[in-house]
Amino acid sequence: MVLTTLAHHVDVEFLREAYRRTRKVGAPGVDGQTAAEYEEDLEGNLQVLLARFKAGNYRAPPVRRVHIPKGDGTTRPIGIPTLEDKVLQRAVHMLLEAVYEQDFLPCSYGFRGGRSAHQALKALRGALMRLHEGWVVEADIQGFFDNLDHACLRSFLDQRVRDGVVRRTIGKWLKAGIFEDGTVRHPESGTPQGGVISPLLANVYLHEVLDKWFEHEIKPRLEGSATLVRYADDFVIVLSSERDARRVWDVLPKRFGRYNLDLHPDKSGIVPFRRPPLNKRQGAGEGTFDFLGFTHHWARSRKGNWVVKQKTARSRLARAVRTVATWCRRNRHLPVSYQATALGRKIKGHCGYYGITGNSRALSSYVHHLRVAWRKWLNRRSHRARMTWEKFIRMLEHHPLPAPVAVHSVLRSTPRTRSLRSRMRQ
């Protein structure tokens, strides 16, 4: 069904809820306005914003662009909208989310309520475990957020949302421009990363380009089973047949080319993912691949069975170690108690994402390198008082660091395990 009237759902109470959900501690946009300044007359500002939105007088300000470093030495451009722009984007996001959550397929996990990267990893592992001999098509869309075609996006939105007020506002965001190095430029394609509305528009785009196409046109034509797992613009396809994998790989670049998108030639391809023979006692299975920061590979479980394991990707671990070493160097003259608290938060944050079942070795490696870097830069604080390993270990007794914990371990989250522990305590 095509919805032609949606803007009437947005009122002051709706904007107030959108403001509550808006992140307020981020960097300000081009106008320099902070959340504290906006809250001085919150009700009045929301009333004016609502009137401009309904009347079509709202003008989307340019997005301030900054660049953050990536693990491969390049940078990722991030857009920073103004606070008021974030509030209105959040309101429209809430509006469209209620529409498109009915349409999005289960294979999509990125930037959706109640879904996470860990659920995507769990679904991918389940698909791999079901196939003793599978093939993985891994794909990386080159510069997706910079090359998203506006005309194609409008045609996709036309299939569900044709409300004039909402569509004009989305069009203004796409044309708002990017403020960088003192100038404003207006790209003809793409949506700036960092905007609240951008992930939803990306999901709408890839829902039509990839998800529906694969589910309704590709899977019925395949000989064996196939599973698509997508998180935003990162996705992999698990297939049981080599012939199916090569057929999908042949047509995939053509499909994306129709919508002005390209697959990265060095980060996309077909990977054989075979379990070793049951009688093989050592070694590993054939093929590994990375997805969402984890390397997927075959390995022996504690019971001796061949299972699919997920460990921190080498590049991600190296980047995390470099980041914490840089922090220790820059903050080595601060009080030790402050450093210990901050490093403890970094360990918990690292384990909050990478702490999954079977990844304990990589977690321990991260904590080990963190301790090495910390001792190294504490040792350079003074030429007189050297921080030897013996002294460092004694210091850790007074300022201990948290141990690495698999936060997302299945042993910690299953109801059966909680019931057994409860019985044991009784």
Tab-separated table of C-alpha atoms in Angstrom:
chain	number	residue	atom	x	y	z
A	1	MET	CA	0.000	0.000	0.000
A	2	VAL	CA	1.226	3.499	-0.852
A	3	LEU	CA	0.813	5.993	2.003
A	4	THR	CA	-0.008	9.538	0.883
A	5	THR	CA	-0.590	11.190	4.277
A	6	LEU	CA	1.869	10.764	7.115
A	7	ALA	CA	2.927	14.238	8.253
A	8	HIS	CA	-0.219	14.704	10.355
A	9	HIS	CA	1.209	12.202	12.856
A	10	VAL	CA	4.015	14.650	13.683
A	11	ASP	CA	3.018	17.107	16.413
A	12	VAL	CA	4.813	18.826	19.279
A	13	GLU	CA	4.620	15.735	21.465
A	14	PHE	CA	6.087	13.660	18.623
A	15	LEU	CA	8.968	16.163	18.254
A	16	ARG	CA	9.472	16.164	22.016
A	17	GLU	CA	9.946	12.400	21.939
A	18	ALA	CA	12.284	12.769	18.961
A	19	TYR	CA	14.323	15.292	20.953
A	20	ARG	CA	14.474	12.895	23.901
A	21	ARG	CA	15.909	10.179	21.638
A	22	THR	CA	18.422	12.522	20.022
A	23	ARG	CA	22.025	12.223	21.143
A	24	LYS	CA	22.912	15.548	22.756
A	25	VAL	CA	26.605	15.190	23.622
A	26	GLY	CA	27.892	15.100	20.049
A	27	ALA	CA	29.806	17.856	18.289
A	28	PRO	CA	27.701	20.835	17.124
A	29	GLY	CA	26.862	21.399	13.476
A	30	VAL	CA	27.556	24.407	11.263
A	31	ASP	CA	25.474	26.734	13.470
A	32	GLY	CA	27.424	25.840	16.621
A	33	GLN	CA	24.246	25.412	18.675
A	34	THR	CA	24.438	23.041	21.644
A	35	ALA	CA	21.687	21.082	23.395
A	36	ALA	CA	21.888	23.370	26.448
A	37	GLU	CA	21.214	26.417	24.289
A	38	TYR	CA	18.351	24.701	22.471
A	39	GLU	CA	16.732	23.630	25.756
A	40	GLU	CA	16.539	27.217	27.035
A	41	ASP	CA	13.301	27.545	25.044
A	42	LEU	CA	12.623	23.946	24.080
A	43	GLU	CA	8.845	24.208	23.667
A	44	GLY	CA	9.100	27.367	21.613
A	45	ASN	CA	11.812	25.921	19.389
A	46	LEU	CA	9.801	22.744	18.795
A	47	GLN	CA	6.687	24.774	17.944
A	48	VAL	CA	8.610	26.822	15.382
A	49	LEU	CA	10.256	23.695	13.964
A	50	LEU	CA	6.881	21.981	13.591
A	51	ALA	CA	5.368	24.994	11.812
A	52	ARG	CA	8.273	25.209	9.362
A	53	PHE	CA	8.117	21.464	8.724
A	54	LYS	CA	4.352	21.431	8.039
A	55	ALA	CA	4.440	24.582	5.890
A	56	GLY	CA	7.377	23.351	3.816
A	57	ASN	CA	9.536	26.310	4.899
A	58	TYR	CA	12.174	24.203	6.633
A	59	ARG	CA	15.609	24.639	5.080
A	60	ALA	CA	18.071	21.856	5.738
A	61	PRO	CA	21.442	23.349	6.746
A	62	PRO	CA	24.688	21.980	5.286
A	63	VAL	CA	26.280	19.054	7.077
A	64	ARG	CA	29.682	19.677	8.617
A	65	ARG	CA	32.036	16.947	7.441
A	66	VAL	CA	34.918	15.482	9.419
A	67	HIS	CA	37.158	12.519	8.652
A	68	ILE	CA	37.924	9.711	11.086
A	69	PRO	CA	40.771	7.229	10.476
A	70	LYS	CA	40.068	3.654	9.412
A	71	GLY	CA	42.111	0.543	10.081
A	72	ASP	CA	43.613	0.424	6.563
A	73	GLY	CA	45.148	3.897	6.782
A	74	THR	CA	42.343	5.683	4.936
A	75	THR	CA	39.657	7.887	6.469
A	76	ARG	CA	35.888	7.640	6.668
A	77	PRO	CA	33.876	10.844	6.092
A	78	ILE	CA	31.272	11.545	8.757
A	79	GLY	CA	28.618	14.248	8.538
A	80	ILE	CA	27.573	16.263	11.607
A	81	PRO	CA	24.113	17.851	11.251
A	82	THR	CA	22.872	20.684	13.447
A	83	LEU	CA	20.974	19.777	16.609
A	84	GLU	CA	17.629	20.961	15.229
A	85	ASP	CA	18.248	19.012	12.042
A	86	LYS	CA	18.939	15.909	14.135
A	87	VAL	CA	15.629	16.329	15.945
A	88	LEU	CA	13.623	16.589	12.731
A	89	GLN	CA	15.551	13.718	11.152
A	90	ARG	CA	14.798	11.615	14.220
A	91	ALA	CA	11.097	12.455	13.950
A	92	VAL	CA	10.943	11.481	10.270
A	93	HIS	CA	12.989	8.376	11.063
A	94	MET	CA	10.432	7.343	13.705
A	95	LEU	CA	7.660	7.942	11.184
A	96	LEU	CA	9.224	5.918	8.357
A	97	GLU	CA	10.469	3.178	10.668
A	98	ALA	CA	6.876	2.288	11.550
A	99	VAL	CA	6.172	1.891	7.826
A	100	TYR	CA	9.252	0.022	6.642
A	101	GLU	CA	9.669	-2.337	9.574
A	102	GLN	CA	6.663	-4.150	8.119
A	103	ASP	CA	8.521	-4.565	4.812
A	104	PHE	CA	12.148	-5.235	5.745
A	105	LEU	CA	13.178	-8.877	5.533
A	106	PRO	CA	14.721	-10.956	8.357
A	107	CYS	CA	18.098	-11.024	6.588
A	108	SER	CA	18.643	-7.310	7.385
A	109	TYR	CA	20.134	-6.537	10.805
A	110	GLY	CA	21.734	-3.095	10.594
A	111	PHE	CA	20.238	-0.008	12.276
A	112	ARG	CA	16.919	-1.629	13.099
A	113	GLY	CA	15.160	-1.645	16.450
A	114	GLY	CA	15.666	-4.882	18.390
A	115	ARG	CA	18.378	-6.098	16.000
A	116	SER	CA	22.142	-6.008	16.367
A	117	ALA	CA	25.428	-7.059	14.834
A	118	HIS	CA	25.644	-9.971	17.269
A	119	GLN	CA	22.327	-11.312	16.005
A	120	ALA	CA	23.697	-11.112	12.473
A	121	LEU	CA	26.813	-13.021	13.558
A	122	LYS	CA	24.681	-15.657	15.252
A	123	ALA	CA	22.513	-16.094	12.144
A	124	LEU	CA	25.601	-16.352	9.948
A	125	ARG	CA	27.223	-18.953	12.191
A	126	GLY	CA	24.010	-20.982	12.205
A	127	ALA	CA	23.887	-20.956	8.397
A	128	LEU	CA	27.530	-22.042	8.182
A	129	MET	CA	27.085	-24.832	10.731
A	130	ARG	CA	24.192	-26.297	8.752
A	131	LEU	CA	26.489	-26.746	5.742
A	132	HIS	CA	29.431	-29.101	6.112
A	133	GLU	CA	30.713	-27.957	2.733
A	134	GLY	CA	29.626	-24.463	1.813
A	135	TRP	CA	30.621	-21.491	-0.293
A	136	VAL	CA	30.593	-17.891	0.833
A	137	VAL	CA	30.142	-14.899	-1.444
A	138	GLU	CA	31.587	-11.953	0.447
A	139	ALA	CA	30.977	-8.498	-0.986
A	140	ASP	CA	31.994	-4.964	-0.125
A	141	ILE	CA	30.072	-2.099	-1.737
A	142	GLN	CA	32.590	0.551	-2.720
A	143	GLY	CA	31.708	3.957	-1.258
A	144	PHE	CA	28.047	3.087	-0.788
A	145	PHE	CA	26.994	6.144	1.231
A	146	ASP	CA	28.786	8.459	-1.224
A	147	ASN	CA	27.358	6.822	-4.364
A	148	LEU	CA	23.731	6.210	-3.382
A	149	ASP	CA	21.696	7.342	-6.408
A	150	HIS	CA	19.049	9.952	-5.528
A	151	ALA	CA	16.782	9.124	-8.465
A	152	CYS	CA	16.742	5.425	-7.575
A	153	LEU	CA	16.068	6.236	-3.927
A	154	ARG	CA	13.108	8.440	-4.867
A	155	SER	CA	11.664	5.663	-7.017
A	156	PHE	CA	11.971	3.224	-4.106
A	157	LEU	CA	10.284	5.658	-1.717
A	158	ASP	CA	7.466	6.160	-4.235
A	159	GLN	CA	6.434	2.554	-3.727
A	160	ARG	CA	5.462	3.167	-0.083
A	161	VAL	CA	5.598	6.848	0.929
A	162	ARG	CA	4.248	9.728	-1.167
A	163	ASP	CA	3.418	12.225	1.528
A	164	GLY	CA	4.413	15.596	0.083
A	165	VAL	CA	5.670	17.135	3.321
A	166	VAL	CA	7.818	14.160	4.256
A	167	ARG	CA	9.198	13.660	0.747
A	168	ARG	CA	10.098	17.337	0.299
A	169	THR	CA	11.966	17.288	3.603
A	170	ILE	CA	13.911	14.166	2.605
A	171	GLY	CA	14.758	15.811	-0.718
A	172	LYS	CA	16.107	18.861	1.130
A	173	TRP	CA	18.368	16.657	3.237
A	174	LEU	CA	19.740	14.971	0.136
A	175	LYS	CA	20.491	18.375	-1.413
A	176	ALA	CA	21.592	20.146	1.771
A	177	GLY	CA	25.257	20.128	0.840
A	178	ILE	CA	28.472	19.390	2.722
A	179	PHE	CA	30.481	22.025	4.577
A	180	GLU	CA	34.191	21.209	4.460
A	181	ASP	CA	37.345	23.347	4.450
A	182	GLY	CA	35.309	26.546	4.556
A	183	THR	CA	33.223	25.820	1.467
A	184	VAL	CA	29.862	24.172	0.771
A	185	ARG	CA	29.504	21.715	-2.072
A	186	HIS	CA	26.387	19.930	-3.261
A	187	PRO	CA	27.052	16.346	-4.412
A	188	GLU	CA	24.600	14.833	-6.866
A	189	SER	CA	24.620	11.434	-5.161
A	190	GLY	CA	25.058	9.906	-1.739
A	191	THR	CA	23.784	10.555	1.747
A	192	PRO	CA	26.207	11.788	4.430
A	193	GLN	CA	27.183	9.270	7.078
A	194	GLY	CA	26.341	10.565	10.511
A	195	GLY	CA	22.846	11.791	9.728
A	196	VAL	CA	20.035	10.153	11.702
A	197	ILE	CA	17.975	9.513	8.574
A	198	SER	CA	20.858	8.109	6.481
A	199	PRO	CA	20.860	4.517	7.850
A	200	LEU	CA	17.121	4.156	7.249
A	201	LEU	CA	17.415	5.474	3.685
A	202	ALA	CA	20.323	3.065	3.127
A	203	ASN	CA	18.190	0.161	4.354
A	204	VAL	CA	15.339	1.200	2.033
A	205	TYR	CA	17.783	1.335	-0.872
A	206	LEU	CA	19.398	-2.047	-0.239
A	207	HIS	CA	16.054	-3.638	0.617
A	208	GLU	CA	15.029	-3.067	-3.002
A	209	VAL	CA	18.422	-3.556	-4.649
A	210	LEU	CA	19.556	-6.666	-2.749
A	211	ASP	CA	17.184	-8.176	-0.175
A	212	LYS	CA	13.969	-8.487	-2.209
A	213	TRP	CA	15.864	-9.350	-5.380
A	214	PHE	CA	17.797	-12.157	-3.695
A	215	GLU	CA	14.800	-13.542	-1.800
A	216	HIS	CA	12.237	-13.479	-4.616
A	217	GLU	CA	14.301	-13.785	-7.801
A	218	ILE	CA	17.583	-15.513	-6.984
A	219	LYS	CA	16.792	-18.109	-4.300
A	220	PRO	CA	13.991	-19.811	-6.294
A	221	ARG	CA	16.448	-20.350	-9.170
A	222	LEU	CA	19.211	-21.939	-7.102
A	223	GLU	CA	19.810	-25.678	-6.840
A	224	GLY	CA	20.757	-25.783	-3.145
A	225	SER	CA	20.178	-23.718	-0.030
A	226	ALA	CA	21.262	-20.098	0.315
A	227	THR	CA	21.292	-17.558	3.162
A	228	LEU	CA	21.832	-13.805	2.955
A	229	VAL	CA	23.009	-11.893	6.027
A	230	ARG	CA	23.242	-8.114	5.685
A	231	TYR	CA	24.246	-5.455	8.177
A	232	ALA	CA	23.804	-2.012	6.573
A	233	ASP	CA	26.042	-2.092	3.474
A	234	ASP	CA	28.053	-5.164	4.585
A	235	PHE	CA	26.706	-8.549	3.548
A	236	VAL	CA	27.661	-12.149	2.856
A	237	ILE	CA	25.790	-14.945	1.100
A	238	VAL	CA	26.211	-18.558	2.240
A	239	LEU	CA	25.467	-21.208	-0.400
A	240	SER	CA	25.632	-24.990	-0.370
A	241	SER	CA	26.639	-25.375	-4.036
A	242	GLU	CA	29.732	-24.093	-5.834
A	243	ARG	CA	27.750	-23.750	-9.047
A	244	ASP	CA	25.158	-21.601	-7.276
A	245	ALA	CA	27.907	-19.469	-5.757
A	246	ARG	CA	29.475	-18.792	-9.140
A	247	ARG	CA	26.100	-18.005	-10.692
A	248	VAL	CA	25.339	-15.512	-7.939
A	249	TRP	CA	28.802	-13.989	-8.202
A	250	ASP	CA	28.419	-13.548	-11.973
A	251	VAL	CA	25.149	-11.645	-11.668
A	252	LEU	CA	25.864	-9.670	-8.481
A	253	PRO	CA	28.089	-6.922	-10.043
A	254	LYS	CA	25.568	-6.462	-12.854
A	255	ARG	CA	22.738	-6.051	-10.355
A	256	PHE	CA	24.576	-3.356	-8.414
A	257	GLY	CA	25.769	-1.708	-11.603
A	258	ARG	CA	22.139	-1.067	-12.582
A	259	TYR	CA	21.875	1.176	-9.522
A	260	ASN	CA	25.238	2.929	-9.945
A	261	LEU	CA	27.006	0.878	-7.286
A	262	ASP	CA	30.273	-1.069	-7.586
A	263	LEU	CA	31.724	-3.955	-5.606
A	264	HIS	CA	35.246	-3.526	-4.273
A	265	PRO	CA	37.485	-5.732	-6.457
A	266	ASP	CA	39.909	-6.591	-3.631
A	267	LYS	CA	37.347	-7.167	-0.883
A	268	SER	CA	34.762	-9.193	-2.787
A	269	GLY	CA	34.837	-12.739	-4.107
A	270	ILE	CA	33.989	-16.391	-3.516
A	271	VAL	CA	35.460	-18.265	-0.548
A	272	PRO	CA	35.201	-22.063	-0.170
A	273	PHE	CA	34.260	-22.833	3.422
A	274	ARG	CA	34.608	-26.575	4.007
A	275	ARG	CA	34.663	-28.493	7.239
A	276	PRO	CA	37.668	-30.831	7.626
A	277	PRO	CA	37.060	-34.598	7.554
A	278	LEU	CA	35.728	-35.995	10.813
A	279	ASN	CA	38.773	-38.225	11.244
A	280	LYS	CA	41.169	-35.283	10.929
A	281	ARG	CA	42.536	-34.492	14.370
A	282	GLN	CA	44.551	-31.336	13.735
A	283	GLY	CA	44.721	-28.438	11.328
A	284	ALA	CA	41.821	-26.304	10.136
A	285	GLY	CA	39.109	-26.256	7.546
A	286	GLU	CA	39.391	-24.710	4.130
A	287	GLY	CA	38.715	-21.013	3.769
A	288	THR	CA	38.259	-18.087	6.137
A	289	PHE	CA	36.541	-14.750	5.709
A	290	ASP	CA	35.888	-11.593	7.718
A	291	PHE	CA	32.496	-10.113	8.526
A	292	LEU	CA	31.612	-7.382	11.034
A	293	GLY	CA	35.101	-7.398	12.519
A	294	PHE	CA	35.312	-11.167	13.067
A	295	THR	CA	37.199	-13.872	11.189
A	296	HIS	CA	35.070	-16.977	10.624
A	297	HIS	CA	36.901	-20.317	10.515
A	298	TRP	CA	36.531	-24.014	11.314
A	299	ALA	CA	38.132	-25.251	14.539
A	300	ARG	CA	37.806	-27.959	17.158
A	301	SER	CA	35.487	-27.385	20.101
A	302	ARG	CA	36.373	-28.443	23.639
A	303	LYS	CA	34.476	-31.668	23.045
A	304	GLY	CA	36.547	-32.370	19.943
A	305	ASN	CA	33.876	-31.565	17.334
A	306	TRP	CA	34.457	-29.406	14.284
A	307	VAL	CA	32.556	-26.136	14.710
A	308	VAL	CA	32.531	-22.662	13.170
A	309	LYS	CA	34.347	-20.196	15.399
A	310	GLN	CA	34.469	-16.417	15.248
A	311	LYS	CA	37.545	-14.559	16.449
A	312	THR	CA	38.532	-10.909	16.336
A	313	ALA	CA	39.859	-10.068	12.888
A	314	ARG	CA	43.591	-9.462	12.881
A	315	SER	CA	43.250	-5.956	11.454
A	316	ARG	CA	40.645	-4.993	14.078
A	317	LEU	CA	42.778	-6.333	16.932
A	318	ALA	CA	45.860	-4.510	15.653
A	319	ARG	CA	43.880	-1.274	15.314
A	320	ALA	CA	42.502	-1.597	18.843
A	321	VAL	CA	46.004	-2.208	20.236
A	322	ARG	CA	47.401	0.807	18.365
A	323	THR	CA	44.575	2.998	19.641
A	324	VAL	CA	45.097	2.072	23.274
A	325	ALA	CA	48.888	2.445	22.945
A	326	THR	CA	48.410	5.950	21.557
A	327	TRP	CA	46.103	6.786	24.453
A	328	CYS	CA	48.680	5.555	26.983
A	329	ARG	CA	51.385	7.668	25.355
A	330	ARG	CA	49.296	10.846	25.378
A	331	ASN	CA	47.993	10.400	28.923
A	332	ARG	CA	51.012	8.879	30.653
A	333	HIS	CA	51.491	11.861	33.010
A	334	LEU	CA	47.948	11.729	34.416
A	335	PRO	CA	47.352	10.107	37.821
A	336	VAL	CA	47.623	6.328	37.754
A	337	SER	CA	44.174	5.926	39.302
A	338	TYR	CA	42.634	7.952	36.459
A	339	GLN	CA	44.494	5.916	33.848
A	340	ALA	CA	43.406	2.634	35.446
A	341	THR	CA	39.751	3.694	35.428
A	342	ALA	CA	39.908	4.828	31.800
A	343	LEU	CA	41.699	1.677	30.645
A	344	GLY	CA	39.168	-0.434	32.536
A	345	ARG	CA	36.397	1.238	30.559
A	346	LYS	CA	38.263	0.517	27.330
A	347	ILE	CA	38.541	-3.172	28.231
A	348	LYS	CA	34.833	-3.360	29.043
A	349	GLY	CA	33.970	-1.543	25.821
A	350	HIS	CA	36.144	-3.885	23.771
A	351	CYS	CA	34.584	-6.938	25.413
A	352	GLY	CA	31.149	-5.414	24.937
A	353	TYR	CA	31.483	-6.016	21.208
A	354	TYR	CA	34.166	-8.671	20.739
A	355	GLY	CA	33.262	-10.700	23.826
A	356	ILE	CA	31.539	-13.640	22.125
A	357	THR	CA	31.716	-17.389	22.613
A	358	GLY	CA	35.043	-18.864	21.495
A	359	ASN	CA	36.912	-15.553	21.298
A	360	SER	CA	38.618	-15.681	24.689
A	361	ARG	CA	42.122	-15.961	23.216
A	362	ALA	CA	41.762	-12.722	21.224
A	363	LEU	CA	40.254	-10.950	24.244
A	364	SER	CA	43.170	-12.042	26.423
A	365	SER	CA	45.596	-10.905	23.736
A	366	TYR	CA	44.025	-7.444	23.731
A	367	VAL	CA	44.298	-7.108	27.518
A	368	HIS	CA	47.895	-8.385	27.432
A	369	HIS	CA	48.960	-5.822	24.828
A	370	LEU	CA	47.105	-3.110	26.759
A	371	ARG	CA	49.113	-3.932	29.879
A	372	VAL	CA	52.363	-3.984	27.902
A	373	ALA	CA	51.623	-0.562	26.409
A	374	TRP	CA	50.584	0.870	29.777
A	375	ARG	CA	53.743	-0.307	31.533
A	376	LYS	CA	55.879	0.945	28.633
A	377	TRP	CA	54.578	4.504	28.845
A	378	LEU	CA	54.492	4.568	32.649
A	379	ASN	CA	58.142	3.573	32.495
A	380	ARG	CA	58.872	6.671	30.401
A	381	ARG	CA	57.272	9.138	32.792
A	382	SER	CA	60.495	9.568	34.708
A	383	HIS	CA	64.151	8.664	34.296
A	384	ARG	CA	64.524	8.209	38.025
A	385	ALA	CA	61.641	5.897	38.968
A	386	ARG	CA	61.619	3.055	36.488
A	387	MET	CA	58.450	0.966	36.103
A	388	THR	CA	59.805	-2.568	36.086
A	389	TRP	CA	57.486	-5.516	35.589
A	390	GLU	CA	57.729	-6.397	39.291
A	391	LYS	CA	56.739	-2.866	40.258
A	392	PHE	CA	53.999	-2.843	37.630
A	393	ILE	CA	52.482	-6.070	38.971
A	394	ARG	CA	52.465	-4.647	42.494
A	395	MET	CA	50.800	-1.504	41.161
A	396	LEU	CA	48.053	-3.612	39.541
A	397	GLU	CA	47.176	-4.957	42.983
A	398	HIS	CA	46.165	-1.422	44.012
A	399	HIS	CA	44.778	-0.408	40.592
A	400	PRO	CA	43.484	-3.653	39.073
A	401	LEU	CA	42.227	-3.893	35.501
A	402	PRO	CA	39.073	-5.909	34.752
A	403	ALA	CA	39.555	-9.375	33.330
A	404	PRO	CA	38.357	-10.009	29.768
A	405	VAL	CA	34.811	-11.366	29.784
A	406	ALA	CA	32.801	-12.936	26.967
A	407	VAL	CA	29.777	-10.684	27.447
A	408	HIS	CA	27.811	-12.371	24.665
A	409	SER	CA	28.702	-15.945	25.555
A	410	VAL	CA	25.870	-18.433	25.127
A	411	LEU	CA	26.798	-19.843	28.535
A	412	ARG	CA	25.889	-16.523	30.145
A	413	SER	CA	22.622	-15.814	28.351
A	414	THR	CA	20.611	-19.025	27.959
A	415	PRO	CA	17.615	-19.550	30.289
A	416	ARG	CA	18.670	-23.174	30.836
A	417	THR	CA	22.070	-22.084	32.154
A	418	ARG	CA	20.522	-19.539	34.495
A	419	SER	CA	18.143	-22.199	35.802
A	420	LEU	CA	20.997	-24.647	36.433
A	421	ARG	CA	23.036	-22.017	38.269
A	422	SER	CA	20.017	-21.136	40.384
A	423	ARG	CA	19.570	-24.801	41.365
A	424	MET	CA	23.251	-25.122	42.226
A	425	ARG	CA	23.077	-22.090	44.521
A	426	GLN	CA	20.018	-23.561	46.244
